[in-house]
């Protein structure tokens, strides 16, 4: 029997009838039979993946395959050292990828931890405690304060029961439960107040419920199912590198075939041309590229940790830089998840209260009067506190609330005025109480005051007003006539329109509880809200300036979401959509509107997933922030899933790519800036490496086509690729960011790294290097120098040009003379390379393996002079880019 989705619309009798159950529970025998039929009340495990499967995936990377071929080629040529060097790089990339991909998908395990380990259930008419995994549909469970709900269930009896459902729905306030049926079948989870859901927590009162769904049929189970089906797409960087690998493979194949063909056509020996082609293949592949990419991202990750952003997957670092939309949960992400009194109406005056969260610091202001604490305000705060059960506690300098968050907000407001709950409790001890119920919508407590018994009552404004005959003013008590009631209700309505949750407080001097809730004196109103984080508004401004559009997605009420979004500056068009409205839209209609919607309210996990998917279809790179279980599927689906490290659930953290260690929305901005900087640096060293390889390919291909000897030995080619190219490229990966990094819109992820200006500069640099070195090699041979001498001059000139290119490619727009030596690591890399080069040239033992000789001053001057010509050539190219002749640079 598949559980119905409309249990909330049925009466208790209908629910029990459909489940073939009674209010006194199931028999042990029947429960055992159903356990066999439905299975354990547990979440299904993820499909396992073997280590060999993960290892095999690493070899699907085309660049890795090319490097393995290069390793085999080097070994075939008899160059053991070179083949070992390439193999080490390949092994490094494979092992790192294996470790990352084999990290278990522990989100489902985290969901299991959130499930209740035990449940109190009625079996054979008796109340027993059993493992929660043994629950079945039709079981009747009891819930009390602090109990974790073990399965989805329909309420049968309710005694003031409230449940914290924030981890599932995003609702910041505990939900009051009742047992009557609801008419609307399409109600979102947060409004089905006659249901309780697995993994949520009872925070107040008690109740009895009949289990309607267990295991994978629960709302948590559905989230688990979504987590299993959501698949990550490749990041822009991974797609770009895959594209590079394919281009290199095609280029290598075409060039090698052509050169071998022309050689054979000229009558060259087959074996010699085969070895020539192999050497060229080695030149085509930038062996240092995987290592430099990996190390660059790892360094970026370390920098992000310092900015309170912990990355779980390396390639995501670069994806942040192209993020165009941040879908943010409201509760706990944009807000503090701490209910706070913002406004009080008492004694005919409106009082604004400052301070956010549970820290008892803030002021009371009425118009121009600051910190105005007058007599009616004191009485109101005292009554609100005494009629509350919540307590304000401090631990290690952090303030927190024990009890209901709404009551906690009142206790904190009183503490801001110097009224301590414990002190009030001793001076006005509670004697009796009438607890809150969803039917009564109020709570009344009786206290022994200095002048006798006093009753305090708090609840819904219309309910409290109906029991009042007078109101407290600064001049004393006055009659509560129709005009006075209208003024109070208008004040309450004004607070409600600003998405404040409103409670009223009244008191009465009385002798018993029997008449405590009649002829009361109205004390005032309190309006409260889960306030926005102060730093979130500034972060949203920065995002907007950087061309990133923030979107709020919340399970809370539309009015609350709209008010918070407006206060943060997130709501500009006023376009707010609820989950029900979203449900009514077709995919085509929604995709038309998705780019204009700024706030989504009362949404379910499926809706969040749909929003992320629709935005991705529009070509956006989507970041999703969240902290609850309800955020996990969308976090996993998003291009960048961002979880909260402090308040976030294990589920959200395991599903995310990035974790904010300070739960601060503002830290995302810093992470985006780092991401943009990292992408810029990846572009720099790719330009550098590929331009260098283009120069090498052109040199060897040109020599072959011209019928010249091989201008470089295989050892020299590998030295250039591994040693000379590697260190400067690594230094470029930590290059300081360009000054306008956060003043332009995010780059188009579809364009990738290789825009026309980038390709133009790479080809210009490579072509000039080819031309200069080919001319030098030809001249050296014609000037009656030996082939070894000509190769040495060409080898040194090639290295010099590539070292100078490293400075040129620090930017694809700015001149090389714009702060040329600001990158100290690049300076050190160049000095180190020059030192190594001098050893290769002047130590006789290295002459034979590297095919070099000791150069004189004239040869050095010739090599340096030719290499310096790369500066004006690339400067002209950048001038053309700045003029926009080649289109946008990114």
PDB file of N, CA, C and O in Angstrom, residues 311-344:
ATOM      1  N   UNK A 311      36.244  24.339   0.761  1.00  0.00           N
ATOM      2  CA  UNK A 311      35.860  23.691  -0.489  1.00  0.00           C
ATOM      3  C   UNK A 311      35.976  22.177  -0.353  1.00  0.00           C
ATOM      4  O   UNK A 311      36.977  21.666   0.136  1.00  0.00           O
ATOM      5  N   UNK A 312      34.936  21.459  -0.802  1.00  0.00           N
ATOM      6  CA  UNK A 312      34.961  19.992  -0.762  1.00  0.00           C
ATOM      7  C   UNK A 312      35.427  19.391  -2.086  1.00  0.00           C
ATOM      8  O   UNK A 312      35.878  18.256  -2.117  1.00  0.00           O
ATOM      9  N   UNK A 313      35.326  20.140  -3.180  1.00  0.00           N
ATOM     10  CA  UNK A 313      35.727  19.634  -4.491  1.00  0.00           C
ATOM     11  C   UNK A 313      36.554  20.709  -5.189  1.00  0.00           C
ATOM     12  O   UNK A 313      36.078  21.831  -5.385  1.00  0.00           O
ATOM     13  N   UNK A 314      37.780  20.360  -5.601  1.00  0.00           N
ATOM     14  CA  UNK A 314      38.700  21.352  -6.164  1.00  0.00           C
ATOM     15  C   UNK A 314      38.154  22.119  -7.370  1.00  0.00           C
ATOM     16  O   UNK A 314      38.243  23.351  -7.401  1.00  0.00           O
ATOM     17  N   UNK A 315      37.618  21.463  -8.408  1.00  0.00           N
ATOM     18  CA  UNK A 315      37.209  22.222  -9.595  1.00  0.00           C
ATOM     19  C   UNK A 315      36.127  23.276  -9.318  1.00  0.00           C
ATOM     20  O   UNK A 315      35.974  24.222 -10.085  1.00  0.00           O
ATOM     21  N   UNK A 316      35.377  23.114  -8.222  1.00  0.00           N
ATOM     22  CA  UNK A 316      34.306  24.056  -7.915  1.00  0.00           C
ATOM     23  C   UNK A 316      34.877  25.448  -7.609  1.00  0.00           C
ATOM     24  O   UNK A 316      34.197  26.460  -7.787  1.00  0.00           O
ATOM     25  N   UNK A 317      36.136  25.500  -7.188  1.00  0.00           N
ATOM     26  CA  UNK A 317      36.774  26.791  -6.889  1.00  0.00           C
ATOM     27  C   UNK A 317      36.659  27.721  -8.087  1.00  0.00           C
ATOM     28  O   UNK A 317      36.282  28.883  -7.971  1.00  0.00           O
ATOM     29  N   UNK A 318      36.947  27.173  -9.257  1.00  0.00           N
ATOM     30  CA  UNK A 318      36.897  27.992 -10.474  1.00  0.00           C
ATOM     31  C   UNK A 318      35.464  28.304 -10.871  1.00  0.00           C
ATOM     32  O   UNK A 318      35.170  29.397 -11.370  1.00  0.00           O
ATOM     33  N   UNK A 319      34.537  27.359 -10.629  1.00  0.00           N
ATOM     34  CA  UNK A 319      33.138  27.571 -10.997  1.00  0.00           C
ATOM     35  C   UNK A 319      32.552  28.786 -10.284  1.00  0.00           C
ATOM     36  O   UNK A 319      31.720  29.501 -10.844  1.00  0.00           O
ATOM     37  N   UNK A 320      32.979  29.015  -9.046  1.00  0.00           N
ATOM     38  CA  UNK A 320      32.502  30.180  -8.290  1.00  0.00           C
ATOM     39  C   UNK A 320      32.696  31.476  -9.068  1.00  0.00           C
ATOM     40  O   UNK A 320      31.874  32.384  -8.998  1.00  0.00           O
ATOM     41  N   UNK A 321      33.809  31.542  -9.791  1.00  0.00           N
ATOM     42  CA  UNK A 321      34.119  32.779 -10.514  1.00  0.00           C
ATOM     43  C   UNK A 321      33.135  33.103 -11.611  1.00  0.00           C
ATOM     44  O   UNK A 321      33.008  34.254 -12.015  1.00  0.00           O
ATOM     45  N   UNK A 322      32.421  32.088 -12.117  1.00  0.00           N
ATOM     46  CA  UNK A 322      31.456  32.347 -13.194  1.00  0.00           C
ATOM     47  C   UNK A 322      30.019  32.306 -12.691  1.00  0.00           C
ATOM     48  O   UNK A 322      29.081  32.330 -13.492  1.00  0.00           O
ATOM     49  N   UNK A 323      29.837  32.255 -11.370  1.00  0.00           N
ATOM     50  CA  UNK A 323      28.490  32.233 -10.797  1.00  0.00           C
ATOM     51  C   UNK A 323      27.714  33.488 -11.187  1.00  0.00           C
ATOM     52  O   UNK A 323      28.190  34.596 -11.003  1.00  0.00           O
ATOM     53  N   UNK A 324      26.511  33.290 -11.711  1.00  0.00           N
ATOM     54  CA  UNK A 324      25.698  34.438 -12.124  1.00  0.00           C
ATOM     55  C   UNK A 324      24.463  34.616 -11.240  1.00  0.00           C
ATOM     56  O   UNK A 324      23.889  35.695 -11.198  1.00  0.00           O
ATOM     57  N   UNK A 325      24.054  33.545 -10.537  1.00  0.00           N
ATOM     58  CA  UNK A 325      22.883  33.627  -9.653  1.00  0.00           C
ATOM     59  C   UNK A 325      23.174  32.862  -8.365  1.00  0.00           C
ATOM     60  O   UNK A 325      23.698  31.746  -8.404  1.00  0.00           O
ATOM     61  N   UNK A 326      22.851  33.486  -7.227  1.00  0.00           N
ATOM     62  CA  UNK A 326      22.942  32.801  -5.937  1.00  0.00           C
ATOM     63  C   UNK A 326      21.531  32.627  -5.401  1.00  0.00           C
ATOM     64  O   UNK A 326      20.845  33.604  -5.096  1.00  0.00           O
ATOM     65  N   UNK A 327      21.086  31.379  -5.318  1.00  0.00           N
ATOM     66  CA  UNK A 327      19.787  31.074  -4.722  1.00  0.00           C
ATOM     67  C   UNK A 327      20.021  30.807  -3.239  1.00  0.00           C
ATOM     68  O   UNK A 327      20.661  29.822  -2.883  1.00  0.00           O
ATOM     69  N   UNK A 328      19.495  31.678  -2.415  1.00  0.00           N
ATOM     70  CA  UNK A 328      19.790  31.585  -0.989  1.00  0.00           C
ATOM     71  C   UNK A 328      18.551  31.242  -0.178  1.00  0.00           C
ATOM     72  O   UNK A 328      17.493  31.833  -0.357  1.00  0.00           O
ATOM     73  N   UNK A 329      18.716  30.296   0.736  1.00  0.00           N
ATOM     74  CA  UNK A 329      17.678  30.039   1.715  1.00  0.00           C
ATOM     75  C   UNK A 329      17.602  31.239   2.652  1.00  0.00           C
ATOM     76  O   UNK A 329      18.603  31.929   2.865  1.00  0.00           O
ATOM     77  N   UNK A 330      16.414  31.500   3.216  1.00  0.00           N
ATOM     78  CA  UNK A 330      16.271  32.652   4.110  1.00  0.00           C
ATOM     79  C   UNK A 330      16.720  32.341   5.535  1.00  0.00           C
ATOM     80  O   UNK A 330      17.640  32.958   6.062  1.00  0.00           O
ATOM     81  N   UNK A 331      16.061  31.352   6.129  1.00  0.00           N
ATOM     82  CA  UNK A 331      16.263  31.089   7.550  1.00  0.00           C
ATOM     83  C   UNK A 331      17.672  30.599   7.835  1.00  0.00           C
ATOM     84  O   UNK A 331      18.105  29.581   7.311  1.00  0.00           O
ATOM     85  N   UNK A 332      18.401  31.344   8.663  1.00  0.00           N
ATOM     86  CA  UNK A 332      19.733  30.954   9.080  1.00  0.00           C
ATOM     87  C   UNK A 332      20.823  31.316   8.094  1.00  0.00           C
ATOM     88  O   UNK A 332      22.008  31.187   8.407  1.00  0.00           O
ATOM     89  N   UNK A 333      20.459  31.750   6.880  1.00  0.00           N
ATOM     90  CA  UNK A 333      21.461  32.109   5.872  1.00  0.00           C
ATOM     91  C   UNK A 333      21.459  33.614   5.644  1.00  0.00           C
ATOM     92  O   UNK A 333      22.448  34.286   5.876  1.00  0.00           O
ATOM     93  N   UNK A 334      20.318  34.129   5.202  1.00  0.00           N
ATOM     94  CA  UNK A 334      20.165  35.585   5.103  1.00  0.00           C
ATOM     95  C   UNK A 334      19.709  36.169   6.437  1.00  0.00           C
ATOM     96  O   UNK A 334      19.894  37.356   6.696  1.00  0.00           O
ATOM     97  N   UNK A 335      19.090  35.326   7.251  1.00  0.00           N
ATOM     98  CA  UNK A 335      18.652  35.777   8.580  1.00  0.00           C
ATOM     99  C   UNK A 335      19.435  35.021   9.653  1.00  0.00           C
ATOM    100  O   UNK A 335      20.181  34.097   9.358  1.00  0.00           O
ATOM    101  N   UNK A 336      19.209  35.408  10.908  1.00  0.00           N
ATOM    102  CA  UNK A 336      19.977  34.828  12.008  1.00  0.00           C
ATOM    103  C   UNK A 336      19.358  33.556  12.580  1.00  0.00           C
ATOM    104  O   UNK A 336      19.983  32.859  13.376  1.00  0.00           O
ATOM    105  N   UNK A 337      18.112  33.235  12.185  1.00  0.00           N
ATOM    106  CA  UNK A 337      17.368  32.124  12.782  1.00  0.00           C
ATOM    107  C   UNK A 337      17.203  32.338  14.289  1.00  0.00           C
ATOM    108  O   UNK A 337      17.293  31.403  15.081  1.00  0.00           O
ATOM    109  N   UNK A 338      16.994  33.603  14.673  1.00  0.00           N
ATOM    110  CA  UNK A 338      16.770  33.972  16.071  1.00  0.00           C
ATOM    111  C   UNK A 338      15.653  35.012  16.103  1.00  0.00           C
ATOM    112  O   UNK A 338      15.867  36.165  15.738  1.00  0.00           O
ATOM    113  N   UNK A 339      14.455  34.602  16.520  1.00  0.00           N
ATOM    114  CA  UNK A 339      13.322  35.524  16.567  1.00  0.00           C
ATOM    115  C   UNK A 339      13.658  36.721  17.450  1.00  0.00           C
ATOM    116  O   UNK A 339      14.215  36.564  18.546  1.00  0.00           O
ATOM    117  N   UNK A 340      13.316  37.915  16.966  1.00  0.00           N
ATOM    118  CA  UNK A 340      13.682  39.147  17.663  1.00  0.00           C
ATOM    119  C   UNK A 340      12.489  40.114  17.656  1.00  0.00           C
ATOM    120  O   UNK A 340      11.858  40.314  16.610  1.00  0.00           O
ATOM    121  N   UNK A 341      12.187  40.735  18.807  1.00  0.00           N
ATOM    122  CA  UNK A 341      11.143  41.767  18.871  1.00  0.00           C
ATOM    123  C   UNK A 341      11.676  43.029  18.203  1.00  0.00           C
ATOM    124  O   UNK A 341      12.723  43.559  18.585  1.00  0.00           O
ATOM    125  N   UNK A 342      10.951  43.485  17.198  1.00  0.00           N
ATOM    126  CA  UNK A 342      11.352  44.684  16.462  1.00  0.00           C
ATOM    127  C   UNK A 342      10.547  45.912  16.909  1.00  0.00           C
ATOM    128  O   UNK A 342      11.042  47.030  16.856  1.00  0.00           O
ATOM    129  N   UNK A 343       9.271  45.664  17.313  1.00  0.00           N
ATOM    130  CA  UNK A 343       8.407  46.801  17.623  1.00  0.00           C
ATOM    131  C   UNK A 343       7.455  46.442  18.763  1.00  0.00           C
ATOM    132  O   UNK A 343       7.013  45.297  18.876  1.00  0.00           O
ATOM    133  N   UNK A 344       7.185  47.431  19.588  1.00  0.00           N
ATOM    134  CA  UNK A 344       6.223  47.272  20.686  1.00  0.00           C
ATOM    135  C   UNK A 344       5.246  48.440  20.615  1.00  0.00           C
ATOM    136  O   UNK A 344       5.639  49.583  20.357  1.00  0.00           O
TER     137      UNK A 344
END
